[in-house]
C-alpha positions as CSV (number, residue, x, y, z in Angstrom):
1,X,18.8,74.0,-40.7
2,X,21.3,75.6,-42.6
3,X,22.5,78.2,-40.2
4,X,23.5,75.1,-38.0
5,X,25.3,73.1,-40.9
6,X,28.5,73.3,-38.9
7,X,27.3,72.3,-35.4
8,X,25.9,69.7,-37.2
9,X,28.9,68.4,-39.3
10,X,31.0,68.9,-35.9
11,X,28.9,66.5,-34.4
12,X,28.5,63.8,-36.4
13,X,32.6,64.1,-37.0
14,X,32.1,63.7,-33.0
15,X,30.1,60.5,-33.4
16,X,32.3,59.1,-36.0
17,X,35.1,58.6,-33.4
18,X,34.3,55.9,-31.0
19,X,34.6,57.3,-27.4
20,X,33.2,54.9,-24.8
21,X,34.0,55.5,-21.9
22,X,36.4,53.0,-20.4
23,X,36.7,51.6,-23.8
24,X,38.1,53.7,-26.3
25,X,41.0,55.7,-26.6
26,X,39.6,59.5,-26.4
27,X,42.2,61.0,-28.1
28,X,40.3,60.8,-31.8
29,X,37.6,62.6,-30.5
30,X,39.4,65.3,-28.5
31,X,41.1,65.8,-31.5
32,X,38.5,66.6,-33.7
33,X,37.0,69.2,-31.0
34,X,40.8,70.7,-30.6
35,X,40.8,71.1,-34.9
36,X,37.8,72.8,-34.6
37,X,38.3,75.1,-31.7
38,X,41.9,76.0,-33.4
39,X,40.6,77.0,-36.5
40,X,38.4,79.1,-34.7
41,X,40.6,80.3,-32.7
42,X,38.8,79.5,-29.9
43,X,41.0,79.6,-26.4
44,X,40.9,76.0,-24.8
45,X,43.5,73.8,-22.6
46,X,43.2,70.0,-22.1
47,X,42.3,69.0,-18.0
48,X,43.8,66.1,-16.8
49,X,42.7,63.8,-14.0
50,X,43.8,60.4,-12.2
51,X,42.8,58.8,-15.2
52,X,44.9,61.2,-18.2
53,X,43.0,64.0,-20.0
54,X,39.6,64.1,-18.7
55,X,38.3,67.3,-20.7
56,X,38.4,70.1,-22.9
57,X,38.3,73.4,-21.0
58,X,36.8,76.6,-23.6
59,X,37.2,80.2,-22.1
60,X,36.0,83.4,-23.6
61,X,36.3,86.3,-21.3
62,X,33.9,89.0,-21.4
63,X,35.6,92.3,-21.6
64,X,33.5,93.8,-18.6
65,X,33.3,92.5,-14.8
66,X,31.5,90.1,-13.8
67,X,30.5,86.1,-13.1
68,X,31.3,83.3,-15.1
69,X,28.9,80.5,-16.0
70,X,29.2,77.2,-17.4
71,X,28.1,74.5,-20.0
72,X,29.0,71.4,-19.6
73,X,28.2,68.8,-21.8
74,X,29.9,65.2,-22.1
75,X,32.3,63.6,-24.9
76,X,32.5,60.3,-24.3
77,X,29.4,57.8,-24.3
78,X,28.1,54.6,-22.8
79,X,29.0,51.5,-24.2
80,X,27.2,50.2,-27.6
81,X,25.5,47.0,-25.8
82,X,24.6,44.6,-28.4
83,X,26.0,45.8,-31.5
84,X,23.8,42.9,-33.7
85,X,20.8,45.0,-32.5
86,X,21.2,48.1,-33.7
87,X,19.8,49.0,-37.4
88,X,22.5,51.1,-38.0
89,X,26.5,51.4,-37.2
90,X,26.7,53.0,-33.5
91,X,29.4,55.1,-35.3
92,X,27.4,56.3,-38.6
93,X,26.8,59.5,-37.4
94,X,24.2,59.4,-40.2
95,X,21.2,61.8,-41.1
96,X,18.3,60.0,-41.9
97,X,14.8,62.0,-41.7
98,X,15.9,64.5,-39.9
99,X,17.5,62.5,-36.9
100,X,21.2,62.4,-36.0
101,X,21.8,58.4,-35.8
102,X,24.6,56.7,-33.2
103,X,25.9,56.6,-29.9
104,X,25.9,60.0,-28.2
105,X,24.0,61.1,-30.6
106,X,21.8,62.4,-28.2
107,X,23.7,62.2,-24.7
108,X,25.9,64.2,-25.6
109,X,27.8,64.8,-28.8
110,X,25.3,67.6,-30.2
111,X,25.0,69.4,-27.5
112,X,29.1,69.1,-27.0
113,X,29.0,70.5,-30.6
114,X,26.2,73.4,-30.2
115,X,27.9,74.5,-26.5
116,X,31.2,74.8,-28.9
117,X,29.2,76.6,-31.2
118,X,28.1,79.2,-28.8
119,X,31.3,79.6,-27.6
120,X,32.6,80.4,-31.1
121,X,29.7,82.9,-31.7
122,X,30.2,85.3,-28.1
123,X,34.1,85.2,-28.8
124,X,33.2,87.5,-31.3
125,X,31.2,89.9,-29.5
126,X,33.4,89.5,-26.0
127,X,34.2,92.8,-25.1
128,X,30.3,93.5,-24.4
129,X,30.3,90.8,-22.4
130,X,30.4,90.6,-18.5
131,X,32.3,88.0,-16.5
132,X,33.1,85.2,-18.9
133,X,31.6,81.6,-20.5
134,X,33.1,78.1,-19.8
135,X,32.8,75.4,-22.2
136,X,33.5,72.1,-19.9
137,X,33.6,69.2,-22.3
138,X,33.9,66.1,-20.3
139,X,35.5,63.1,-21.5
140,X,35.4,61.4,-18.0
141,X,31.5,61.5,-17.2
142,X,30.3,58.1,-18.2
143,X,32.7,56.4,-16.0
144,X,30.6,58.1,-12.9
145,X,33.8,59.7,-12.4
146,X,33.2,63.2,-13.8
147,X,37.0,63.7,-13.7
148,X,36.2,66.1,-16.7
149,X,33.9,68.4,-13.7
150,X,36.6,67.3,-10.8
151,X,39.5,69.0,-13.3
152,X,37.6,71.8,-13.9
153,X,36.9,72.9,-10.4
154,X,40.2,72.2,-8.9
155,X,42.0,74.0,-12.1
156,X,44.0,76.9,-10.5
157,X,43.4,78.8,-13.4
158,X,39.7,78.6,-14.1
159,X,37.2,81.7,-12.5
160,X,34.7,79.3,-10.5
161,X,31.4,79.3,-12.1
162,X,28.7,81.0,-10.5
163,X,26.3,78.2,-12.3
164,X,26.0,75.4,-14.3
165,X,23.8,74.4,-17.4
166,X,24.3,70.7,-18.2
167,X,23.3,70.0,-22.0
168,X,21.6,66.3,-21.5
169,X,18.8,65.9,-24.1
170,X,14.9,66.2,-23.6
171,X,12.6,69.2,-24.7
172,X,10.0,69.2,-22.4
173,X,11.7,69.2,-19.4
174,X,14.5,71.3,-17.3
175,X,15.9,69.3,-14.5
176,X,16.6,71.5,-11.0
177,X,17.5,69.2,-8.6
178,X,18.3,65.3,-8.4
179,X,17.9,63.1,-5.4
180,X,21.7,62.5,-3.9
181,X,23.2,58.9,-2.9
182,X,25.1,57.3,-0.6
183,X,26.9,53.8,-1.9
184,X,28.8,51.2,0.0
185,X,30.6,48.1,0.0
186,X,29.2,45.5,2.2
187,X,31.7,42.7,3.6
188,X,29.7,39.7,5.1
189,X,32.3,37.3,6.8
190,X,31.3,33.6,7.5
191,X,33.5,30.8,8.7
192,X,34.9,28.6,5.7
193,X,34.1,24.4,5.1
194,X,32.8,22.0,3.3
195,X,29.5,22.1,2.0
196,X,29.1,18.3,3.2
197,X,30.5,18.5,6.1
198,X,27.6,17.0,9.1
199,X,28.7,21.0,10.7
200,X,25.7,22.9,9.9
201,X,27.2,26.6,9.6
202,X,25.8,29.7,7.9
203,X,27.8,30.8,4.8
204,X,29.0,34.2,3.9
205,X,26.3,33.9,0.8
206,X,23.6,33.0,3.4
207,X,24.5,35.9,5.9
208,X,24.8,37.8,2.8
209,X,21.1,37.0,1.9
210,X,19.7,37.7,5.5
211,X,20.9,40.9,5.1
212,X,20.0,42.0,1.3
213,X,16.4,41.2,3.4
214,X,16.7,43.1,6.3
215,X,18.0,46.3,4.1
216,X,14.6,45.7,1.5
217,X,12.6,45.6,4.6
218,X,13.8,48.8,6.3
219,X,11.4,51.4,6.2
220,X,11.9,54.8,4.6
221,X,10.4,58.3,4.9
222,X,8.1,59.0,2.1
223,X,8.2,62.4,-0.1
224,X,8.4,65.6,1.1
225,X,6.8,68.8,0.7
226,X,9.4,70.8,-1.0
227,X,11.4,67.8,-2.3
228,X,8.8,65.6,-4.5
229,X,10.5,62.0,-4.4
230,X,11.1,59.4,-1.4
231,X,14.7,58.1,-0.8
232,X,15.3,54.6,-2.2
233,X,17.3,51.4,-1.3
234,X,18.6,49.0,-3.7
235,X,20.8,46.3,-3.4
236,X,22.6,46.3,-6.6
237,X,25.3,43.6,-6.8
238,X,26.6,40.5,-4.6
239,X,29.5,38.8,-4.9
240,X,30.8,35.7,-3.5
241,X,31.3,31.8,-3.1
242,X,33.3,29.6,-6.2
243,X,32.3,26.1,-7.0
244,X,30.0,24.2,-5.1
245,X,31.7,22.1,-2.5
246,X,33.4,24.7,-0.3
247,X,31.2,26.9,2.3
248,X,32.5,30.5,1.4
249,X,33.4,32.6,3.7
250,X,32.6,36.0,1.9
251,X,30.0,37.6,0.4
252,X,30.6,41.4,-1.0
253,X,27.3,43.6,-1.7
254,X,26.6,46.4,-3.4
255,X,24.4,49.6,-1.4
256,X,23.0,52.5,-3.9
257,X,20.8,54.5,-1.6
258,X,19.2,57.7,-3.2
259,X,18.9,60.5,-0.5
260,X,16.7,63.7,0.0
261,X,17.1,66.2,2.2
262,X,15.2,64.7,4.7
263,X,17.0,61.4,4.2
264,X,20.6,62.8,3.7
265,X,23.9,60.4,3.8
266,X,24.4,60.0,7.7
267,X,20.4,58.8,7.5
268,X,21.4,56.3,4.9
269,X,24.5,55.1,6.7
270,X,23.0,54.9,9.8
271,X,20.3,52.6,8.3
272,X,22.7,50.3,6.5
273,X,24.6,50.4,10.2
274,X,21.6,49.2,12.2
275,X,21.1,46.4,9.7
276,X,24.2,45.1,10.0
277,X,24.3,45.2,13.6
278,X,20.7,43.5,13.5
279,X,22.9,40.3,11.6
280,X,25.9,40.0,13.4
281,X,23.6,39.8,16.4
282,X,20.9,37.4,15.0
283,X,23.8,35.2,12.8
284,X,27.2,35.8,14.8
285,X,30.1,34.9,13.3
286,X,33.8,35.4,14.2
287,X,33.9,38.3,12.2
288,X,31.8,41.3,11.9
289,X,30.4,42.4,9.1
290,X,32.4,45.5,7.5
291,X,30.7,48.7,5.7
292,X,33.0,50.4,3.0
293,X,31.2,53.9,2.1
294,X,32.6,54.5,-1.8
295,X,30.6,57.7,-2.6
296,X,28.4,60.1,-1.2
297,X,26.5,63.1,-3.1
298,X,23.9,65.8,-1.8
299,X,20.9,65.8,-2.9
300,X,19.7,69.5,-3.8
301,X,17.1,71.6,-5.7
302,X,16.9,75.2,-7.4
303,X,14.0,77.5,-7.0
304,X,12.6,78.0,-10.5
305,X,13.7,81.8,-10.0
306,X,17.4,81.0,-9.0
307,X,20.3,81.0,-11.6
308,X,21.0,79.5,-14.2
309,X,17.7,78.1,-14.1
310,X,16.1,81.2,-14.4
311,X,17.9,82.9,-17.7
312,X,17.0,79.0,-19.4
313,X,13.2,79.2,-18.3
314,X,12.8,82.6,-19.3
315,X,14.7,82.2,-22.6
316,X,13.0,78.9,-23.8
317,X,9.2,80.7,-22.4
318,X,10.4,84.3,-24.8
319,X,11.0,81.3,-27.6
320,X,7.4,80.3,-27.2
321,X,9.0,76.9,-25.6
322,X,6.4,75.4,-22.0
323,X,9.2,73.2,-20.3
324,X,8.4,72.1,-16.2
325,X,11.2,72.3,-14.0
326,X,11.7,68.6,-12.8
327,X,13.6,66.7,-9.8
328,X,15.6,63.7,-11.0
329,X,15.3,60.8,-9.3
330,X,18.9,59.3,-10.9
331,X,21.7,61.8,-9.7
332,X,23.7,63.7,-11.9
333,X,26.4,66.1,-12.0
334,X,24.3,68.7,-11.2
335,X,24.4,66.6,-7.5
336,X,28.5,66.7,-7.3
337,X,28.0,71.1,-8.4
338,X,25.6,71.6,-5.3
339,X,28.4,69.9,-2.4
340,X,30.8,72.7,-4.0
341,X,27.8,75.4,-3.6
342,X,27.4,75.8,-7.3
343,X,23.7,75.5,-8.7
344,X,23.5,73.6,-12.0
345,X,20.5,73.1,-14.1
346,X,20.3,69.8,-16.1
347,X,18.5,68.6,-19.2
348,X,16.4,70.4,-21.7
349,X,17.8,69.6,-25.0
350,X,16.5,67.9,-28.8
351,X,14.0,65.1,-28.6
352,X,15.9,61.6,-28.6
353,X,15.6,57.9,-28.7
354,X,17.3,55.1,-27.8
355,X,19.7,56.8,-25.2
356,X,21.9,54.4,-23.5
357,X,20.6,51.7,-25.4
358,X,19.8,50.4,-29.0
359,X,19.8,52.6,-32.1
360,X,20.2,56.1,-30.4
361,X,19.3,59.3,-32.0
362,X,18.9,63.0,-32.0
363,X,16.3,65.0,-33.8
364,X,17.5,67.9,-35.4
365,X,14.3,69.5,-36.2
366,X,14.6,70.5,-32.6
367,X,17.8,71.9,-33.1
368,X,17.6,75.8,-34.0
369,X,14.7,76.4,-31.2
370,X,16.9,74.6,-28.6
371,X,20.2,76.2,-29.8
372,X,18.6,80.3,-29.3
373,X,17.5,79.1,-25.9
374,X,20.7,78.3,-24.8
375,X,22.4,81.4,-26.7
376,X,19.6,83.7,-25.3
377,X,20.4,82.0,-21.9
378,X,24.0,82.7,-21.6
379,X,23.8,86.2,-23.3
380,X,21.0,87.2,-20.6
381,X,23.4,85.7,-17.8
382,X,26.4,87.9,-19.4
383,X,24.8,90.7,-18.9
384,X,23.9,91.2,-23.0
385,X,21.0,90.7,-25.4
């Protein structure tokens, strides 16, 4: 483990500076990644977003034509949860037999750290390079926002990547496509009273309920034969009323719908449409009920012989590694790559526990196999050995 002492030390400095996202300040913790890349003398620029800096930006350019590729690996972290729970500080950083304790330990501070680590090694070797390497770190990723990825692909400056690899954790597994989603706001209107008044009149919370039913009872297409997983409806928040005396008169939900190919956005919000017609018609009120649409991605998948896929599988099979390509059914940021044409592998990365919740963790004896996949990875996309 020796050889990766300082990938190591870089990310535990990495945990040790609290960097929620939507919580903390980021600037400790993109100031520990600028030290480091300065001392190495590393080329980087900060990206900046709607919501400040949103990322770290690392270029080395090859010194022969050619593509660039990517990795992209996330700074900031989800939230610590119940902090009384954990066994350790979600900020030790810690190494305790031979696992790297605390939040974004494993999603995705050490792979942030090794990604800067391969950076610093090909700067060195450059000129026998072709094309170029980006190192995307993104402090903007666990807001959902991916302003860090947004940044990146609108920066004037920046050679568009030919592909993607995304450092989330997991050794067994390579992710090469995701399910996509549609989301919406749903307004559900009702005319306003008192809840003892002798008029019987349906609520907004009532409507609101007819139609969280008429959505869960919609039927969907099942799996299909080049895309493994079915598309999926879930209701996943509803807001409305206040106190118990007044009839409200709106309701807001909350629409995730995870699409496929075969299911695709228009699918989805023709599906929620029809619904809602299917209640203003059965419970009329006044006012219709309104649909907000708040995000859409595509769904998409790589074949296993398709870039950058295809250098990781081959490097981590010459490494004596079995990983199965895998579609995700959460979406990821390999979903908002594929609606800008760029193919983006995700995962594959040091066993882990506890991601996202209590007591997470990296293991680091999975560290040095991991690390000369990726390296072998990039150098076989650069056109090197």
């Amino acid at each position: 483990m020796t050889e990766h002492a300082d990938v190591i030390d870089l990310a535990q400095q990495l945990i040790r500076r609290p960097s929620r996202a939507g919580i903390d300040d980021y600037g400790p913790v993109l100031g520990v990644l600028e030290d480091w890349l300065t001392v190495r003398g590393l080329p980087y620029r900060r990206l900046h977003g709607d919501r400040g800096t949103v990322g770290l930006l690392i270029e080395v350019a090859g010194g022969r034509p050619g593509p660039w590729w990517a990795l992209d690996a996330c700074a900031d972290t989800a939230p610590y949860g119940d902090e009384a729970a954990w066994s350790f500080a979600p900020d030790s950083g810690d190494v305790v037999d031979g696992w790297l304790r605390g939040r974004g330990a494993a999603d995705s501070k050490l792979a942030a750290a090794m990604f800067c680590g391969i950076a610093a090694e090909l700067q060195g070797r450059a000129g026998d390079l072709r094309g170029g390497l980006a190192v995307l770190l993104d402090v903007d990723e666990h807001t959902g926002g991916f302003g860090g990825a947004h940044a990146y692909l609108a920066d004037q400056e920046a050679v568009r990547p030919s592909g993607v690899l995304i450092g989330y954790p997991g050794l067994d597994e390579v992710v090469v496509g995701g399910r996509g989603l549609w989301r919406a706001t749903i307004a559900v209107h009702a005319v306003s009273g008192h809840s003892g008044s002798r008029r019987t009149t349906p609520g907004a919370v009532s409507r609101a309920a007819h139609l969280v039913r008429l959505l869960e009872e919609a039927e969907l297409p099942g799996a299909e034969d080049e895309f493994p997983l079915p598309p999926k409806l879930t209701v996943t928040s509803s807001h409305g009323g206040q106190g118990f005396s007044v009839v409200p008169d709106l309701c807001e939900l909350g629409v995730d719908i995870r699409t496929t190919p075969g299911f695709d956005a228009r699918a989805a919000e023709r599906l929620v449409s029809e619904a809602v017609r299917e209640l203003d018609a059965r419970v009329p009120v006044p006012r219709p009920t309104e649909i907000t649409p708040v995000a859409s991605w595509p769904p998409y998948r790589l074949a296993d012989d398709r870039q950058p896929a295809a250098a990781l599988l081959d490097a981590a099979s010459a490494e004596g590694l079995t990983i199965r390509p895998k579609t995700a059914g959460p979406s990821n940021i390999g979903n908002l790559l594929a609606g800008e044409g760029i193919p983006a592998k995700a995962g594959f990365g040091v066993r882990y526990a506890g991601l996202h919740g209590v007591d997470e963790r990296a293991c680091l004896d999975d560290l040095p196999a991991v690390h000369t996949v990726y390296r072998r990875a990039v150098l076989s996309l650069l056109g090197s050995s």
